[in-house]
Coordinates of N, CA and C in Angstrom, one line a residue:
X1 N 65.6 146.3 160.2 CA 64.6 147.1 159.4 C 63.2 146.5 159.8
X2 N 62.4 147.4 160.1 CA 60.8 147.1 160.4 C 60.1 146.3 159.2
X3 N 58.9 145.2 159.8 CA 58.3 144.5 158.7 C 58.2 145.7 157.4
X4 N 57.3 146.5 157.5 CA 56.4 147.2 157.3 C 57.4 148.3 156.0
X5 N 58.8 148.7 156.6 CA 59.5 149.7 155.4 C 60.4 148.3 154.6
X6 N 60.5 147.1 154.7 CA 61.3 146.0 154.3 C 60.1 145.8 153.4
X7 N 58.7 145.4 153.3 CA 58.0 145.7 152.4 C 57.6 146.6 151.2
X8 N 58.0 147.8 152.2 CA 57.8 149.2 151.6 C 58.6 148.9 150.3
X9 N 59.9 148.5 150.8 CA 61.2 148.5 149.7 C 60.9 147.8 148.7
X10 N 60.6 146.7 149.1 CA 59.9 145.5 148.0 C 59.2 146.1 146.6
X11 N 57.7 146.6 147.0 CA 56.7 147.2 146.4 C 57.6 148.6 145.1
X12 N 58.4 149.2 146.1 CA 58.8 150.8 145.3 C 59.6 149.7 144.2
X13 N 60.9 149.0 144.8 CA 61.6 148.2 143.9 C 61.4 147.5 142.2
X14 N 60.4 146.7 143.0 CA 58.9 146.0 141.9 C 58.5 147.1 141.1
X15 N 58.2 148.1 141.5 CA 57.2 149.2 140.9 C 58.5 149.7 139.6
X16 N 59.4 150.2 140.2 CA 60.8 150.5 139.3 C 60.6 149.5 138.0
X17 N 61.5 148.3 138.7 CA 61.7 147.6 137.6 C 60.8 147.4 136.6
X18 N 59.4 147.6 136.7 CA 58.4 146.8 136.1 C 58.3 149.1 135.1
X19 N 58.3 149.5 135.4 CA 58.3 150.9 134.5 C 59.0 150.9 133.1
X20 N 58.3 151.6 132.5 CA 58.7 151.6 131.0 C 60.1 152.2 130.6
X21 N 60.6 151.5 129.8 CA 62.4 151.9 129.1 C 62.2 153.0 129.2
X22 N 63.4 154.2 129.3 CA 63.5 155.2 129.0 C 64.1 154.7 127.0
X23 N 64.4 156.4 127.0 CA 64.4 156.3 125.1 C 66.1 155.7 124.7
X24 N 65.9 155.0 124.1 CA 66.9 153.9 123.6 C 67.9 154.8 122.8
X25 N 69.2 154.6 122.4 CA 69.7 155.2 122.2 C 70.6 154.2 120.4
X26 N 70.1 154.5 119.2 CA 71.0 153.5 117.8 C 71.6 154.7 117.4
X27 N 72.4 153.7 116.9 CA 73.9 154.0 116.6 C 74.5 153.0 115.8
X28 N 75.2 153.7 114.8 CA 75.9 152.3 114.0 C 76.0 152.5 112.3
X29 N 76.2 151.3 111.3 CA 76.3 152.0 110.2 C 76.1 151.2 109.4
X30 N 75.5 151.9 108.0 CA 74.9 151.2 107.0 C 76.0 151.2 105.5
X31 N 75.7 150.4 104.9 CA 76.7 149.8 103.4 C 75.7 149.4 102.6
X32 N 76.4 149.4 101.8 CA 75.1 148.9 100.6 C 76.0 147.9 99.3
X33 N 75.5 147.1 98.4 CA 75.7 147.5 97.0 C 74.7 147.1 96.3
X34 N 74.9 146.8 95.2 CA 74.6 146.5 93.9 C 74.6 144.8 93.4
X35 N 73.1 144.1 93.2 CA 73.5 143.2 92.5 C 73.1 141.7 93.7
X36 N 72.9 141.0 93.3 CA 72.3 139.9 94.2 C 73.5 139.5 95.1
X37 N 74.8 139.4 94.4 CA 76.2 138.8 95.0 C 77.5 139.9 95.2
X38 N 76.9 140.9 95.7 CA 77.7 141.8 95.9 C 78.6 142.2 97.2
X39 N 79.5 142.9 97.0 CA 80.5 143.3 98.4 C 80.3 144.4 98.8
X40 N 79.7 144.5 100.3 CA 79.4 146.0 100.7 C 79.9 146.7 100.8
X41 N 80.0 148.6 100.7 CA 80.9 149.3 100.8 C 80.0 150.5 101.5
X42 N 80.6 151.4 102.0 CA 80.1 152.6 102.1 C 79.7 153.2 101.3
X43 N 80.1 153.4 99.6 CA 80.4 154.1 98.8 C 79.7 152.5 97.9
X44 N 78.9 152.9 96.9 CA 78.4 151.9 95.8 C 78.1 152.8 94.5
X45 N 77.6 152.4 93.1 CA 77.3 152.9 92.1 C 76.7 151.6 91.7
X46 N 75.7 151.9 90.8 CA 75.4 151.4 89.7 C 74.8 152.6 88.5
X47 N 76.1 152.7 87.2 CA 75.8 153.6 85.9 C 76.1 155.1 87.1
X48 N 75.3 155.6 87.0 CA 75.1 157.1 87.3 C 74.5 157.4 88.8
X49 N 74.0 156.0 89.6 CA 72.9 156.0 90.7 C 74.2 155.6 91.3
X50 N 74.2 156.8 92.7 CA 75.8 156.6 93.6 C 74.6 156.7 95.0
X51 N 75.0 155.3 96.0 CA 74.9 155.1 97.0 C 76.3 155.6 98.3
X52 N 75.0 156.3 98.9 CA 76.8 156.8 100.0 C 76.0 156.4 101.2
X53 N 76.5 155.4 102.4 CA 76.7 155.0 103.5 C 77.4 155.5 104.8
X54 N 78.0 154.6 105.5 CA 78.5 155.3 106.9 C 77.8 155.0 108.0
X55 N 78.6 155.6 108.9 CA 78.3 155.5 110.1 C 76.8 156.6 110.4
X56 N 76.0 156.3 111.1 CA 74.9 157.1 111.3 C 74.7 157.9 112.6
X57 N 74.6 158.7 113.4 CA 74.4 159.7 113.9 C 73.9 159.3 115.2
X58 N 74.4 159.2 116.7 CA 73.8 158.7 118.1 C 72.3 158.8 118.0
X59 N 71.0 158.4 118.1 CA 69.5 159.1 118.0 C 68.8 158.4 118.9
X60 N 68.2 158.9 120.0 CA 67.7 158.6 120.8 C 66.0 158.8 120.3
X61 N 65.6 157.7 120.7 CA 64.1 157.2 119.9 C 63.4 156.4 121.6
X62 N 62.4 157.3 121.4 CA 61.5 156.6 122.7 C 60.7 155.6 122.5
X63 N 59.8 155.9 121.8 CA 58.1 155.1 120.9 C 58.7 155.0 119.1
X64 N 58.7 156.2 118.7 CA 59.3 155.7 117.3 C 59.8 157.0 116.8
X65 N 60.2 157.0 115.9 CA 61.6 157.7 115.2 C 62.1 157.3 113.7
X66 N 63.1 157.8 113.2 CA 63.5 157.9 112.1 C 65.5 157.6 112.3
X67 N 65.8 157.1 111.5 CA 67.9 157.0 111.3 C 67.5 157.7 109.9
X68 N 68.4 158.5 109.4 CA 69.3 158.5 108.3 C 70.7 157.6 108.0
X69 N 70.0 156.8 107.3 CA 71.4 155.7 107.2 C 71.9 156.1 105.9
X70 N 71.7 157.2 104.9 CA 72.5 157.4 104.2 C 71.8 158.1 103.3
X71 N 72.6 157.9 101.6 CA 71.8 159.1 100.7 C 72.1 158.2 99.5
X72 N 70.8 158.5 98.5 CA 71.2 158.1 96.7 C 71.7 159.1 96.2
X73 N 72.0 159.1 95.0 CA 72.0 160.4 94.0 C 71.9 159.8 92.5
X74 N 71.4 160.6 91.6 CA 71.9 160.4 90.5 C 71.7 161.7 89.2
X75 N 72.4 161.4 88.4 CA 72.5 162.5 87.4 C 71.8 161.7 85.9
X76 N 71.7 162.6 85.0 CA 71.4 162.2 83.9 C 72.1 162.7 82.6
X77 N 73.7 162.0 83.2 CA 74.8 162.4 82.0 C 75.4 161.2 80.9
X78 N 74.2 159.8 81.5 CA 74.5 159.0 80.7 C 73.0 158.2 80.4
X79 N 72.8 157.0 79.7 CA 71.5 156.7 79.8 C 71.8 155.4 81.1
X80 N 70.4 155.2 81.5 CA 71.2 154.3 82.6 C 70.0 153.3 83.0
X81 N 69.9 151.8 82.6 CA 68.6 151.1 82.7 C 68.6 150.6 84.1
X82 N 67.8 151.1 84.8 CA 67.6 150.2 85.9 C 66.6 149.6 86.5
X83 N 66.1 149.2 85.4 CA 64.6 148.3 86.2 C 65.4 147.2 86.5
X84 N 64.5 146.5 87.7 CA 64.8 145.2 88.0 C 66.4 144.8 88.8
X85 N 67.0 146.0 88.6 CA 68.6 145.6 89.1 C 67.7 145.7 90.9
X86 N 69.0 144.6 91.9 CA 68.7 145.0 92.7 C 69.9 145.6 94.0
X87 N 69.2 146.4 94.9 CA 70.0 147.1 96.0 C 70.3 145.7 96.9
X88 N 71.4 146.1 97.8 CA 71.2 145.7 99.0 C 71.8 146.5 100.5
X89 N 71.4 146.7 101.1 CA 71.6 147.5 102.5 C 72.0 146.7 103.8
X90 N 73.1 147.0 104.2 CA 73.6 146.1 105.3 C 73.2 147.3 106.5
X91 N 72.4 146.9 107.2 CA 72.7 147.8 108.6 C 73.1 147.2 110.0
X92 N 74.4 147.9 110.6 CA 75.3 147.1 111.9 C 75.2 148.4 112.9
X93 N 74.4 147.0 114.0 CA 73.9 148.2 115.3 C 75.3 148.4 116.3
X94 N 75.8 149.4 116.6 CA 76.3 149.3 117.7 C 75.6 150.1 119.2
X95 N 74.6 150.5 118.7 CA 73.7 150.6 120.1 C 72.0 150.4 118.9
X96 N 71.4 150.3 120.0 CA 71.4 149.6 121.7 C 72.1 148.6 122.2
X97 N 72.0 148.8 123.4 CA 73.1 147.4 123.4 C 72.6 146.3 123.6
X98 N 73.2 144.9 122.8 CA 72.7 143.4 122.8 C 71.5 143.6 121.7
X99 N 71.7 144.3 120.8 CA 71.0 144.1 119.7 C 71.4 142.9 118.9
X100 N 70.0 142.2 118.2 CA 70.0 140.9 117.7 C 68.7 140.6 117.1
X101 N 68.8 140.1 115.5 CA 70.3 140.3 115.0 C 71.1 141.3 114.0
X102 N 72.3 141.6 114.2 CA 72.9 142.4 113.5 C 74.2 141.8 113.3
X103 N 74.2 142.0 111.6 CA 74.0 142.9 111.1 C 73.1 142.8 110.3
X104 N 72.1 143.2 110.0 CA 70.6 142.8 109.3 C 70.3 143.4 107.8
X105 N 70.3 142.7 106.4 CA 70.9 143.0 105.2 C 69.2 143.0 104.9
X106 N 68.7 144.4 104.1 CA 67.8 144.3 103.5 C 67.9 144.8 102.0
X107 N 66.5 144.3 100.9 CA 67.0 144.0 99.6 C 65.4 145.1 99.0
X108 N 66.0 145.7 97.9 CA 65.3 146.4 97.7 C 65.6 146.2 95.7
X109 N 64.2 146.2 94.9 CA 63.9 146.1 93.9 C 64.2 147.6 92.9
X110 N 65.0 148.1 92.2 CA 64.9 149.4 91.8 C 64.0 149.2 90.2
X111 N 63.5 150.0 90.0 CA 61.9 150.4 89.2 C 62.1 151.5 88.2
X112 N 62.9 151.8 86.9 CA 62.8 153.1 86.1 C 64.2 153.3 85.3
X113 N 64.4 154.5 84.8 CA 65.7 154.5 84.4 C 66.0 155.8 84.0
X114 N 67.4 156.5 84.1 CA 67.5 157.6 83.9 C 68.3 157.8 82.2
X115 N 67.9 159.0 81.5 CA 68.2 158.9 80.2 C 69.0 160.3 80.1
X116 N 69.6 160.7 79.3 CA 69.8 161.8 78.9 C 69.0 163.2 79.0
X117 N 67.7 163.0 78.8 CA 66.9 164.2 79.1 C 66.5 163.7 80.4
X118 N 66.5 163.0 81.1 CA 65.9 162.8 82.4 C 65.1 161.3 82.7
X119 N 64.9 161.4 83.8 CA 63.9 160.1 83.6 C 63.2 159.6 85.1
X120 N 62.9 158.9 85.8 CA 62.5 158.3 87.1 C 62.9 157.1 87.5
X121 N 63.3 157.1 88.6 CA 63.5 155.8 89.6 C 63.3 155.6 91.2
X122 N 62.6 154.5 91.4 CA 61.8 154.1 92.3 C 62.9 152.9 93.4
X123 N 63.2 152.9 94.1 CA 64.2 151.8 95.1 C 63.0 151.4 95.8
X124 N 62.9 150.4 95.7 CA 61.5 149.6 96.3 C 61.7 148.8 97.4
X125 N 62.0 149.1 98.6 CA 62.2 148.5 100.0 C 61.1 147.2 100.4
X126 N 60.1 147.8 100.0 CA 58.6 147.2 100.2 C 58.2 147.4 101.7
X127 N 58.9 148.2 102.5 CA 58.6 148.6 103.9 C 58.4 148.1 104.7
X128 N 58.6 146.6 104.5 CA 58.5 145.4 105.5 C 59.5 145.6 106.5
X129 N 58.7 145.6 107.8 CA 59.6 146.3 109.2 C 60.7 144.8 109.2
X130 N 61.5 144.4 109.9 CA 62.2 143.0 110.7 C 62.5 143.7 112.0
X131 N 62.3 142.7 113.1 CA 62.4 142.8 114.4 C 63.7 142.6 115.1
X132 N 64.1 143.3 115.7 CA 65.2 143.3 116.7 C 64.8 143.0 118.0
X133 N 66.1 142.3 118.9 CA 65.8 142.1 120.5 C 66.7 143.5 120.7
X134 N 67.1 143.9 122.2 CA 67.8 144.2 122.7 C 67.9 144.2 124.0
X135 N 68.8 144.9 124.9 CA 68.8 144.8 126.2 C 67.6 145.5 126.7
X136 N 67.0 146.0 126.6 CA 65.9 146.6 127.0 C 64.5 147.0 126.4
X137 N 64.0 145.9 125.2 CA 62.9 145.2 124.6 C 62.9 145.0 123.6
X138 N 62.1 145.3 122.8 CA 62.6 145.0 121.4 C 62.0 145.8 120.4
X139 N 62.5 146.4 118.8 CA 62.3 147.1 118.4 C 61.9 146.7 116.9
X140 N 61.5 147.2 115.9 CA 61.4 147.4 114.9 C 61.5 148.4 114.0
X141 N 62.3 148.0 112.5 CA 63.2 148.6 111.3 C 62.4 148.4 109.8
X142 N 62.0 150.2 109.4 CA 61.5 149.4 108.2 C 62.4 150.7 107.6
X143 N 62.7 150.1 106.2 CA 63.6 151.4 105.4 C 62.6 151.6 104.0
X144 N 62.1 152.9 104.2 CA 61.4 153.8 102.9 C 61.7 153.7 102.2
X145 N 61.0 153.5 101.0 CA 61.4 153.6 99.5 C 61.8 154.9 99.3
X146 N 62.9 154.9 98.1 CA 63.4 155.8 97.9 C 63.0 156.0 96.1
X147 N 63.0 157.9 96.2 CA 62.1 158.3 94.6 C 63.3 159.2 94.0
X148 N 63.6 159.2 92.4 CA 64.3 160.4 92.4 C 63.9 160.4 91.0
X149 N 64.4 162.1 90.7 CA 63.5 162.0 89.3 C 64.5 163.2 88.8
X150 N 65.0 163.3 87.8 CA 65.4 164.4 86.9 C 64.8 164.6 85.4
X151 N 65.3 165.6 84.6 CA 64.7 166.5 83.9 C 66.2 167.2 83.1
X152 N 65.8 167.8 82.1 CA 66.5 167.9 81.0 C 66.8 169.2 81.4
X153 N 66.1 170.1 82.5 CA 66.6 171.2 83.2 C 67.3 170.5 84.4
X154 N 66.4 169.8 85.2 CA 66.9 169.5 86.6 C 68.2 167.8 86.6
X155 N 69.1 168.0 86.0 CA 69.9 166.9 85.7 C 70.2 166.2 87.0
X156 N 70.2 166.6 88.1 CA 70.7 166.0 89.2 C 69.7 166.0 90.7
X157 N 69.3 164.5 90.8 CA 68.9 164.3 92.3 C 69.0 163.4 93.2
X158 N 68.7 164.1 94.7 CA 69.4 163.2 95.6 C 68.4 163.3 96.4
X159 N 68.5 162.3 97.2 CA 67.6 162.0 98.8 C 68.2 161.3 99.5
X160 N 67.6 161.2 101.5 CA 68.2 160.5 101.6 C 67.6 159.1 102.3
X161 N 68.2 158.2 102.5 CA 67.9 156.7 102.4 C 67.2 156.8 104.1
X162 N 66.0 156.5 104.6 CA 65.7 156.9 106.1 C 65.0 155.6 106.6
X163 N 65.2 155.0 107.8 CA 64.5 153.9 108.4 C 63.4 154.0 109.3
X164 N 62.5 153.9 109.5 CA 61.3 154.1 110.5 C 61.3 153.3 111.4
X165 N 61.5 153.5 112.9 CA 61.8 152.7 114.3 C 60.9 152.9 115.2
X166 N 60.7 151.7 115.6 CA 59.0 151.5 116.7 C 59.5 150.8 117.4
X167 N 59.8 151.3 119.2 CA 60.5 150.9 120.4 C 59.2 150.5 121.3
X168 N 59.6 148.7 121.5 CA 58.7 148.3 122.3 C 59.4 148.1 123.5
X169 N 59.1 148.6 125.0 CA 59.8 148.2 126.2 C 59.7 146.7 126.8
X170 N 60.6 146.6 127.2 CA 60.6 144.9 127.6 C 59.3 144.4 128.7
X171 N 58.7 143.6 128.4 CA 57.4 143.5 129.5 C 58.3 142.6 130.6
X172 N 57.5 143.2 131.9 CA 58.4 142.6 133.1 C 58.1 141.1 133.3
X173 N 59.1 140.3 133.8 CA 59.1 138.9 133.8 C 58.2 138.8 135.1
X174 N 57.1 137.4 135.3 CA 56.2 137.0 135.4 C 56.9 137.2 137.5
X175 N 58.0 136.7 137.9 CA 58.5 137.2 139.3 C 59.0 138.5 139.5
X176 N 58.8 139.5 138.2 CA 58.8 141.1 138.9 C 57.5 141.0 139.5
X177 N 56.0 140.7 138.1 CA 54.9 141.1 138.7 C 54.9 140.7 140.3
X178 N 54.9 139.3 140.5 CA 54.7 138.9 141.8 C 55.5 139.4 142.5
X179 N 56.7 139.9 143.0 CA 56.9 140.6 143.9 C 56.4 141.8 144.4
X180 N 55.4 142.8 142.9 CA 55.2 143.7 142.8 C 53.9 143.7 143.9
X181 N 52.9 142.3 143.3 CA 51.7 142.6 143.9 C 52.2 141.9 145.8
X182 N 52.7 141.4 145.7 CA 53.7 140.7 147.6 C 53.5 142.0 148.1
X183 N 54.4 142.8 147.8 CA 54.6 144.4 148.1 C 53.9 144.8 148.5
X184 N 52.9 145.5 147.7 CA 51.6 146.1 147.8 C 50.6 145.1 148.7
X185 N 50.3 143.9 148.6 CA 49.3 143.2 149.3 C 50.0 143.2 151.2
X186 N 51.3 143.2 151.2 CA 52.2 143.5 152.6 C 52.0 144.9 153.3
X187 N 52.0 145.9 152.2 CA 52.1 147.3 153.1 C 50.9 147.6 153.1
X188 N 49.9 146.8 152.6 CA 48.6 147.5 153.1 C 48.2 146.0 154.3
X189 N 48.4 145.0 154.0 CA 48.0 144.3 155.4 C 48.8 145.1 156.9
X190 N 50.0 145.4 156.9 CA 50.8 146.4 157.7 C 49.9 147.4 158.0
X191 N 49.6 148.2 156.8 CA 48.7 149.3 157.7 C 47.1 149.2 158.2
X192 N 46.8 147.6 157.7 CA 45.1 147.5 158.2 C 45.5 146.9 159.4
X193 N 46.4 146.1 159.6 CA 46.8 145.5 161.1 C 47.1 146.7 162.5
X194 N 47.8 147.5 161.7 CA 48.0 148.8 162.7 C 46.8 149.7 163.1
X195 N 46.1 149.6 162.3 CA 44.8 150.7 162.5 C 44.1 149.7 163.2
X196 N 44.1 148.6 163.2 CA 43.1 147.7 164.3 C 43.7 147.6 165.9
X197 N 44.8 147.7 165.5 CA 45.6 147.4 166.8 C 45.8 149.2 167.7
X198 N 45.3 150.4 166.6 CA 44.9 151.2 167.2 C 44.4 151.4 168.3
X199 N 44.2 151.8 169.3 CA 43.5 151.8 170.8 C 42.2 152.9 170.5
X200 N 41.1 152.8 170.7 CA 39.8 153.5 170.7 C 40.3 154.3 171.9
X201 N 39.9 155.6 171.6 CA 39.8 156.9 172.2 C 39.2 157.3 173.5
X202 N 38.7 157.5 174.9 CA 37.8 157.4 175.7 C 36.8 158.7 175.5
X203 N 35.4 158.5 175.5 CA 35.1 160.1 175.2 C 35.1 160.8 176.6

């Protein structure tokens, strides 16, 4: 192979590798319960407030995006105090791959209480993101507070539990760049050497 396309290859190569991730692809599944020392389940309650978990849905996220990792509910067929109890949320990646770390447990403050005629409650995440690695850069997870409110008409409500994801691409290691700029500084000395070595024209 000629100097000149053995460089070529170099430069296009470099140029590849050093390009931004395509969109990452999570996957995986959240649990929850009840209570500082609790056992996670798919399925949790506290009083009348039912937590439902699971597995969550393939979602391919480029820059940033959204999971549904699950749903609250609750009714107001009993009285039910819930300030100050607290949540907890396990979420386990099985994509992206070489995610770390996982499985990553966040804790959330709940705020209100449902009565007979109705009442309000606030699940207070405090929206603080935590960082993940993966095979192809690294991301960040913050999970929304969650609101629900009934009424002495409206006895029953649900939402559902959603995480906010910000995909950063892996920055290329310090011997992509330098190959990158080898490359380029090769195929243009190749083509200023050839244009000199050009023969002038006779008029």
């Amino acid at each position: 192979m000629k100097l000149n396309q053995l460089l070529g290859c170099i430069a296009v190569g470099a140029a590849l590798s050093a390009a931004p991730a395509s969109a990452a692809v999570f996957q995986g599944s959240a649990t929850g319960c009840f209570g500082a020392n609790c056992s996670f389940g798919t399925v949790a309650n506290d009083g009348t407030l039912l937590f439902t978990g699971g597995n969550f849905a393939p979602t391919p996220i480029n820059s940033t995006g959204s999971l549904t990792l699950g749903s609250f509910s609750v009714s107001n067929f009993a009285f039910n105090d819930l300030d100050d109890d607290i949540f907890r949320l396990r979420v386990n990646f099985t994509q992206p791959g070489g995610t770390n770390p996982t499985p990553q447990i966040f804790t959330a403050e709940l705020d209100g209480n449902i009565g007979f005629f109705g009442g309000n409650l606030v699940i207070d995440f405090n929206n603080t993101p935590r960082v993940f690695s993966f095979n192809g850069g690294i991301f960040s997870l913050a999970i929304q507070d969650v609101q629900l409110d009934t009424n002495f008409l409206r006895f029953f409500d649900t939402a559902s539990l959603v995480g906010s994801v910000t995909v950063t691409a892996a920055v290329p290691e310090p011997s992509t760049w330098a190959m990158l700029i080898l490359g380029f500084m090769g195929v243009g000395f190749v083509a200023y050497r050839r244009k000199r070595e050009t023969p002038l024209s006779l008029a």
